[in-house]
JSON list of C-alpha atoms in Angstrom, two decimals:
[
{"chain": "J", "resi": 1, "resn": "MET", "atom": "CA", "xyz": [-29.44, -75.00, 35.40]},
{"chain": "J", "resi": 2, "resn": "LYS", "atom": "CA", "xyz": [-31.13, -76.02, 32.11]},
{"chain": "J", "resi": 3, "resn": "VAL", "atom": "CA", "xyz": [-33.19, -72.82, 32.09]},
{"chain": "J", "resi": 4, "resn": "ILE", "atom": "CA", "xyz": [-30.07, -70.67, 32.50]},
{"chain": "J", "resi": 5, "resn": "ILE", "atom": "CA", "xyz": [-28.26, -72.45, 29.65]},
{"chain": "J", "resi": 6, "resn": "ILE", "atom": "CA", "xyz": [-31.26, -72.20, 27.33]},
{"chain": "J", "resi": 7, "resn": "CYS", "atom": "CA", "xyz": [-31.72, -68.47, 28.16]},
{"chain": "J", "resi": 8, "resn": "TRP", "atom": "CA", "xyz": [-28.00, -67.83, 27.58]},
{"chain": "J", "resi": 9, "resn": "LEU", "atom": "CA", "xyz": [-28.08, -69.70, 24.26]},
{"chain": "J", "resi": 10, "resn": "PHE", "atom": "CA", "xyz": [-31.19, -67.80, 23.16]},
{"chain": "J", "resi": 11, "resn": "ALA", "atom": "CA", "xyz": [-29.60, -64.45, 24.11]},
{"chain": "J", "resi": 12, "resn": "PHE", "atom": "CA", "xyz": [-26.42, -65.41, 22.25]},
{"chain": "J", "resi": 13, "resn": "LEU", "atom": "CA", "xyz": [-28.37, -66.27, 19.09]},
{"chain": "J", "resi": 14, "resn": "LEU", "atom": "CA", "xyz": [-30.30, -63.01, 19.22]},
{"chain": "J", "resi": 15, "resn": "SER", "atom": "CA", "xyz": [-27.13, -60.96, 19.60]},
{"chain": "J", "resi": 16, "resn": "SER", "atom": "CA", "xyz": [-25.17, -62.74, 16.87]},
{"chain": "J", "resi": 17, "resn": "ASN", "atom": "CA", "xyz": [-24.81, -61.26, 13.43]},
{"chain": "J", "resi": 18, "resn": "ILE", "atom": "CA", "xyz": [-25.46, -63.97, 10.92]},
{"chain": "J", "resi": 19, "resn": "ALA", "atom": "CA", "xyz": [-23.69, -63.16, 7.68]},
{"chain": "J", "resi": 20, "resn": "ALA", "atom": "CA", "xyz": [-25.53, -63.79, 4.44]},
{"chain": "J", "resi": 21, "resn": "ALA", "atom": "CA", "xyz": [-23.78, -65.98, 1.91]},
{"chain": "J", "resi": 22, "resn": "ILE", "atom": "CA", "xyz": [-22.32, -64.24, -1.10]},
{"chain": "J", "resi": 23, "resn": "ILE", "atom": "CA", "xyz": [-24.44, -64.72, -4.20]},
{"chain": "J", "resi": 24, "resn": "HIS", "atom": "CA", "xyz": [-22.58, -65.95, -7.29]},
{"chain": "J", "resi": 25, "resn": "LYS", "atom": "CA", "xyz": [-24.03, -64.72, -10.57]},
{"chain": "J", "resi": 26, "resn": "ILE", "atom": "CA", "xyz": [-22.99, -65.46, -14.13]},
{"chain": "J", "resi": 27, "resn": "VAL", "atom": "CA", "xyz": [-24.14, -63.24, -16.97]},
{"chain": "J", "resi": 28, "resn": "GLN", "atom": "CA", "xyz": [-23.28, -63.09, -20.65]},
{"chain": "J", "resi": 29, "resn": "GLN", "atom": "CA", "xyz": [-21.77, -59.82, -21.78]},
{"chain": "J", "resi": 30, "resn": "LYS", "atom": "CA", "xyz": [-24.14, -57.27, -23.34]},
{"chain": "J", "resi": 31, "resn": "ASN", "atom": "CA", "xyz": [-26.98, -58.52, -21.11]},
{"chain": "J", "resi": 32, "resn": "GLN", "atom": "CA", "xyz": [-28.31, -56.64, -18.09]},
{"chain": "J", "resi": 33, "resn": "ILE", "atom": "CA", "xyz": [-28.22, -57.61, -14.42]},
{"chain": "J", "resi": 34, "resn": "THR", "atom": "CA", "xyz": [-29.61, -56.47, -11.08]},
{"chain": "J", "resi": 35, "resn": "LEU", "atom": "CA", "xyz": [-27.43, -56.82, -7.98]},
{"chain": "J", "resi": 36, "resn": "ARG", "atom": "CA", "xyz": [-29.17, -56.71, -4.61]},
{"chain": "J", "resi": 37, "resn": "CYS", "atom": "CA", "xyz": [-27.80, -55.90, -1.18]},
{"chain": "J", "resi": 38, "resn": "PRO", "atom": "CA", "xyz": [-27.58, -58.98, 1.07]},
{"chain": "J", "resi": 39, "resn": "HIS", "atom": "CA", "xyz": [-29.84, -57.31, 3.66]},
{"chain": "J", "resi": 40, "resn": "PRO", "atom": "CA", "xyz": [-32.64, -54.73, 3.47]},
{"chain": "J", "resi": 41, "resn": "VAL", "atom": "CA", "xyz": [-31.11, -51.25, 3.55]},
{"chain": "J", "resi": 42, "resn": "GLU", "atom": "CA", "xyz": [-32.29, -47.85, 4.65]},
{"chain": "J", "resi": 43, "resn": "GLY", "atom": "CA", "xyz": [-30.53, -44.53, 4.30]},
{"chain": "J", "resi": 44, "resn": "LYS", "atom": "CA", "xyz": [-27.37, -44.11, 2.25]},
{"chain": "J", "resi": 45, "resn": "VAL", "atom": "CA", "xyz": [-26.05, -47.03, 0.18]},
{"chain": "J", "resi": 46, "resn": "THR", "atom": "CA", "xyz": [-22.68, -47.18, -1.56]},
{"chain": "J", "resi": 47, "resn": "TRP", "atom": "CA", "xyz": [-22.01, -49.84, -4.19]},
{"chain": "J", "resi": 48, "resn": "SER", "atom": "CA", "xyz": [-18.37, -50.81, -4.79]},
{"chain": "J", "resi": 49, "resn": "ARG", "atom": "CA", "xyz": [-16.51, -53.43, -6.81]},
{"chain": "J", "resi": 50, "resn": "GLU", "atom": "CA", "xyz": [-13.40, -55.36, -5.77]},
{"chain": "J", "resi": 51, "resn": "LYS", "atom": "CA", "xyz": [-11.21, -56.62, -8.55]},
{"chain": "J", "resi": 52, "resn": "ASP", "atom": "CA", "xyz": [-7.59, -57.79, -8.43]},
{"chain": "J", "resi": 53, "resn": "GLY", "atom": "CA", "xyz": [-7.34, -56.61, -4.82]},
{"chain": "J", "resi": 54, "resn": "ASN", "atom": "CA", "xyz": [-8.53, -53.08, -5.61]},
{"chain": "J", "resi": 55, "resn": "LYS", "atom": "CA", "xyz": [-11.81, -51.60, -4.38]},
{"chain": "J", "resi": 56, "resn": "THR", "atom": "CA", "xyz": [-13.58, -48.97, -6.48]},
{"chain": "J", "resi": 57, "resn": "ASP", "atom": "CA", "xyz": [-16.67, -47.06, -5.33]},
{"chain": "J", "resi": 58, "resn": "LEU", "atom": "CA", "xyz": [-19.20, -47.10, -8.15]},
{"chain": "J", "resi": 59, "resn": "MET", "atom": "CA", "xyz": [-22.29, -45.30, -6.92]},
{"chain": "J", "resi": 60, "resn": "THR", "atom": "CA", "xyz": [-23.86, -43.85, -3.80]},
{"chain": "J", "resi": 61, "resn": "ILE", "atom": "CA", "xyz": [-27.63, -43.65, -3.40]},
{"chain": "J", "resi": 62, "resn": "GLU", "atom": "CA", "xyz": [-29.09, -41.34, -0.77]},
{"chain": "J", "resi": 63, "resn": "GLY", "atom": "CA", "xyz": [-32.81, -40.69, -0.93]},
{"chain": "J", "resi": 64, "resn": "GLU", "atom": "CA", "xyz": [-33.62, -39.84, -4.55]},
{"chain": "J", "resi": 65, "resn": "LYS", "atom": "CA", "xyz": [-30.06, -38.74, -5.32]},
{"chain": "J", "resi": 66, "resn": "GLU", "atom": "CA", "xyz": [-27.61, -41.00, -7.21]},
{"chain": "J", "resi": 67, "resn": "THR", "atom": "CA", "xyz": [-23.93, -40.05, -7.25]},
{"chain": "J", "resi": 68, "resn": "THR", "atom": "CA", "xyz": [-21.73, -41.97, -9.69]},
{"chain": "J", "resi": 69, "resn": "HIS", "atom": "CA", "xyz": [-18.07, -42.19, -8.63]},
{"chain": "J", "resi": 70, "resn": "ILE", "atom": "CA", "xyz": [-16.72, -43.58, -11.91]},
{"chain": "J", "resi": 71, "resn": "LEU", "atom": "CA", "xyz": [-16.69, -42.45, -15.51]},
{"chain": "J", "resi": 72, "resn": "ASP", "atom": "CA", "xyz": [-19.98, -43.79, -16.89]},
{"chain": "J", "resi": 73, "resn": "PRO", "atom": "CA", "xyz": [-20.74, -41.90, -20.14]},
{"chain": "J", "resi": 74, "resn": "TYR", "atom": "CA", "xyz": [-23.39, -44.38, -21.28]},
{"chain": "J", "resi": 75, "resn": "LYS", "atom": "CA", "xyz": [-25.20, -44.39, -17.91]},
{"chain": "J", "resi": 76, "resn": "ARG", "atom": "CA", "xyz": [-24.91, -48.18, -17.63]},
{"chain": "J", "resi": 77, "resn": "TYR", "atom": "CA", "xyz": [-25.05, -48.06, -13.82]},
{"chain": "J", "resi": 78, "resn": "THR", "atom": "CA", "xyz": [-28.32, -47.01, -12.18]},
{"chain": "J", "resi": 79, "resn": "ALA", "atom": "CA", "xyz": [-30.08, -47.62, -8.89]},
{"chain": "J", "resi": 80, "resn": "LEU", "atom": "CA", "xyz": [-33.50, -49.17, -8.47]},
{"chain": "J", "resi": 81, "resn": "ALA", "atom": "CA", "xyz": [-36.11, -48.13, -5.88]},
{"chain": "J", "resi": 82, "resn": "ASP", "atom": "CA", "xyz": [-34.89, -50.78, -3.40]},
{"chain": "J", "resi": 83, "resn": "LYS", "atom": "CA", "xyz": [-31.29, -49.46, -3.85]},
{"chain": "J", "resi": 84, "resn": "SER", "atom": "CA", "xyz": [-30.23, -52.45, -5.93]},
{"chain": "J", "resi": 85, "resn": "LEU", "atom": "CA", "xyz": [-27.57, -51.80, -8.55]},
{"chain": "J", "resi": 86, "resn": "PHE", "atom": "CA", "xyz": [-28.74, -52.23, -12.14]},
{"chain": "J", "resi": 87, "resn": "ILE", "atom": "CA", "xyz": [-26.10, -52.66, -14.86]},
{"chain": "J", "resi": 88, "resn": "LYS", "atom": "CA", "xyz": [-27.22, -52.51, -18.48]},
{"chain": "J", "resi": 89, "resn": "ARG", "atom": "CA", "xyz": [-24.97, -53.89, -21.23]},
{"chain": "J", "resi": 90, "resn": "VAL", "atom": "CA", "xyz": [-22.58, -55.76, -18.94]},
{"chain": "J", "resi": 91, "resn": "TYR", "atom": "CA", "xyz": [-18.96, -55.93, -20.14]},
{"chain": "J", "resi": 92, "resn": "ILE", "atom": "CA", "xyz": [-16.26, -58.46, -19.26]},
{"chain": "J", "resi": 93, "resn": "SER", "atom": "CA", "xyz": [-14.60, -55.66, -17.25]},
{"chain": "J", "resi": 94, "resn": "ASP", "atom": "CA", "xyz": [-17.67, -55.56, -14.94]},
{"chain": "J", "resi": 95, "resn": "ALA", "atom": "CA", "xyz": [-16.68, -58.93, -13.42]},
{"chain": "J", "resi": 96, "resn": "GLY", "atom": "CA", "xyz": [-15.66, -58.89, -9.76]},
{"chain": "J", "resi": 97, "resn": "ARG", "atom": "CA", "xyz": [-17.00, -58.87, -6.21]},
{"chain": "J", "resi": 98, "resn": "TYR", "atom": "CA", "xyz": [-19.69, -56.26, -5.59]},
{"chain": "J", "resi": 99, "resn": "LEU", "atom": "CA", "xyz": [-20.08, -54.71, -2.17]},
{"chain": "J", "resi": 100, "resn": "CYS", "atom": "CA", "xyz": [-23.15, -53.02, -0.73]},
{"chain": "J", "resi": 101, "resn": "ASN", "atom": "CA", "xyz": [-22.05, -50.65, 2.07]},
{"chain": "J", "resi": 102, "resn": "ASP", "atom": "CA", "xyz": [-18.72, -52.52, 2.24]},
{"chain": "J", "resi": 103, "resn": "GLU", "atom": "CA", "xyz": [-20.47, -55.88, 2.70]},
{"chain": "J", "resi": 104, "resn": "ALA", "atom": "CA", "xyz": [-19.87, -58.55, 0.06]},
{"chain": "J", "resi": 105, "resn": "ALA", "atom": "CA", "xyz": [-23.09, -58.96, -1.91]},
{"chain": "J", "resi": 106, "resn": "VAL", "atom": "CA", "xyz": [-22.40, -60.60, -5.29]},
{"chain": "J", "resi": 107, "resn": "ASP", "atom": "CA", "xyz": [-19.50, -62.30, -7.05]},
{"chain": "J", "resi": 108, "resn": "LEU", "atom": "CA", "xyz": [-20.18, -61.50, -10.70]},
{"chain": "J", "resi": 109, "resn": "THR", "atom": "CA", "xyz": [-18.72, -63.53, -13.55]},
{"chain": "J", "resi": 110, "resn": "VAL", "atom": "CA", "xyz": [-19.17, -62.15, -17.06]},
{"chain": "J", "resi": 111, "resn": "ILE", "atom": "CA", "xyz": [-18.74, -64.55, -19.95]},
{"chain": "J", "resi": 112, "resn": "PRO", "atom": "CA", "xyz": [-18.44, -63.73, -23.66]},
{"chain": "J", "resi": 113, "resn": "SER", "atom": "CA", "xyz": [-21.67, -63.70, -25.67]},
{"chain": "J", "resi": 114, "resn": "GLY", "atom": "CA", "xyz": [-22.38, -67.06, -27.28]},
{"chain": "J", "resi": 115, "resn": "THR", "atom": "CA", "xyz": [-20.58, -69.04, -24.59]},
{"chain": "J", "resi": 116, "resn": "VAL", "atom": "CA", "xyz": [-22.23, -72.37, -23.87]},
{"chain": "J", "resi": 117, "resn": "VAL", "atom": "CA", "xyz": [-22.90, -72.93, -20.17]},
{"chain": "J", "resi": 118, "resn": "HIS", "atom": "CA", "xyz": [-23.30, -76.43, -18.72]},
{"chain": "J", "resi": 119, "resn": "GLU", "atom": "CA", "xyz": [-24.39, -76.84, -15.12]},
{"chain": "J", "resi": 120, "resn": "ALA", "atom": "CA", "xyz": [-23.12, -79.78, -13.08]},
{"chain": "J", "resi": 121, "resn": "THR", "atom": "CA", "xyz": [-23.35, -80.74, -9.45]},
{"chain": "J", "resi": 122, "resn": "GLU", "atom": "CA", "xyz": [-20.22, -81.05, -7.35]},
{"chain": "J", "resi": 123, "resn": "ARG", "atom": "CA", "xyz": [-18.09, -84.18, -7.76]},
{"chain": "J", "resi": 124, "resn": "THR", "atom": "CA", "xyz": [-19.62, -84.89, -11.18]},
{"chain": "J", "resi": 125, "resn": "THR", "atom": "CA", "xyz": [-17.35, -85.81, -14.08]},
{"chain": "J", "resi": 126, "resn": "VAL", "atom": "CA", "xyz": [-17.57, -83.25, -16.87]},
{"chain": "J", "resi": 127, "resn": "THR", "atom": "CA", "xyz": [-16.01, -83.40, -20.34]},
{"chain": "J", "resi": 128, "resn": "LEU", "atom": "CA", "xyz": [-15.22, -80.02, -21.88]},
{"chain": "J", "resi": 129, "resn": "LYS", "atom": "CA", "xyz": [-14.42, -79.62, -25.54]},
{"chain": "J", "resi": 130, "resn": "CYS", "atom": "CA", "xyz": [-12.40, -76.69, -26.77]},
{"chain": "J", "resi": 131, "resn": "PRO", "atom": "CA", "xyz": [-13.41, -75.20, -30.12]},
{"chain": "J", "resi": 132, "resn": "ASP", "atom": "CA", "xyz": [-9.73, -74.28, -30.73]},
{"chain": "J", "resi": 133, "resn": "VAL", "atom": "CA", "xyz": [-8.09, -77.15, -32.64]},
{"chain": "J", "resi": 134, "resn": "SER", "atom": "CA", "xyz": [-4.50, -75.90, -32.36]},
{"chain": "J", "resi": 135, "resn": "ASP", "atom": "CA", "xyz": [-1.86, -77.56, -30.19]},
{"chain": "J", "resi": 136, "resn": "ASN", "atom": "CA", "xyz": [-1.74, -74.36, -28.15]},
{"chain": "J", "resi": 137, "resn": "GLN", "atom": "CA", "xyz": [-4.68, -75.15, -25.85]},
{"chain": "J", "resi": 138, "resn": "SER", "atom": "CA", "xyz": [-4.64, -74.73, -22.10]},
{"chain": "J", "resi": 139, "resn": "TRP", "atom": "CA", "xyz": [-7.30, -75.05, -19.44]},
{"chain": "J", "resi": 140, "resn": "ARG", "atom": "CA", "xyz": [-7.41, -73.08, -16.20]},
{"chain": "J", "resi": 141, "resn": "LYS", "atom": "CA", "xyz": [-9.52, -73.32, -13.07]},
{"chain": "J", "resi": 142, "resn": "ASP", "atom": "CA", "xyz": [-9.26, -70.83, -10.22]},
{"chain": "J", "resi": 143, "resn": "ALA", "atom": "CA", "xyz": [-6.26, -69.22, -12.00]},
{"chain": "J", "resi": 144, "resn": "ARG", "atom": "CA", "xyz": [-4.32, -72.51, -12.06]},
{"chain": "J", "resi": 145, "resn": "ASP", "atom": "CA", "xyz": [-3.41, -74.60, -15.09]},
{"chain": "J", "resi": 146, "resn": "ILE", "atom": "CA", "xyz": [-5.22, -77.94, -15.39]},
{"chain": "J", "resi": 147, "resn": "GLN", "atom": "CA", "xyz": [-3.28, -80.90, -16.76]},
{"chain": "J", "resi": 148, "resn": "GLN", "atom": "CA", "xyz": [-5.01, -82.37, -19.77]},
{"chain": "J", "resi": 149, "resn": "GLN", "atom": "CA", "xyz": [-5.59, -86.10, -20.01]},
{"chain": "J", "resi": 150, "resn": "SER", "atom": "CA", "xyz": [-4.53, -87.86, -23.20]},
{"chain": "J", "resi": 151, "resn": "ARG", "atom": "CA", "xyz": [-7.08, -90.06, -24.86]}
]
C-alpha cells in the first residue's frame, strides 16, 4: 500500500505544472532593463504588456526575426539572444505586467528619476516624508488612500 501511494504521489508531482512566481522589478525612468521569460523558451516568443486591464502585444521573436507590434520610433524595445525583452530608456508609461507567451513574467514599476528608494521587510514600521510642504498632501498604497497620522 505504501509503495502504491508513493508511486502515485511521485507520478502526480512529475505531471504537475509548477508555476513560477512573478518577478517584481522597480526601475527609475530613463534607465534600461532586461525582462526574462519565467521558463526557458524555444521557438516563437511574444512579449505583451497588461496595463489597466488591457493587453498589448509588444514584440514577437521567431528565429532571428523581430516583429514589433507597437509604434516604437526610437527602437527602445529589442530582443536579446535568449529572447528576453530589453527596454532602453524606460518611461513611466512602460509600467505594467509583462507576459512572455501569455504567461506572467514581470510586474514592472517605473519610478521618476531621482526618487529615493528605501527597502524594508514586511511588518516593519516605516516613516515616509513628503517633500511637498503644502496642506494638499495625500498618500496612496495599492490605489487606496492612506489616512495620515497627526503628530
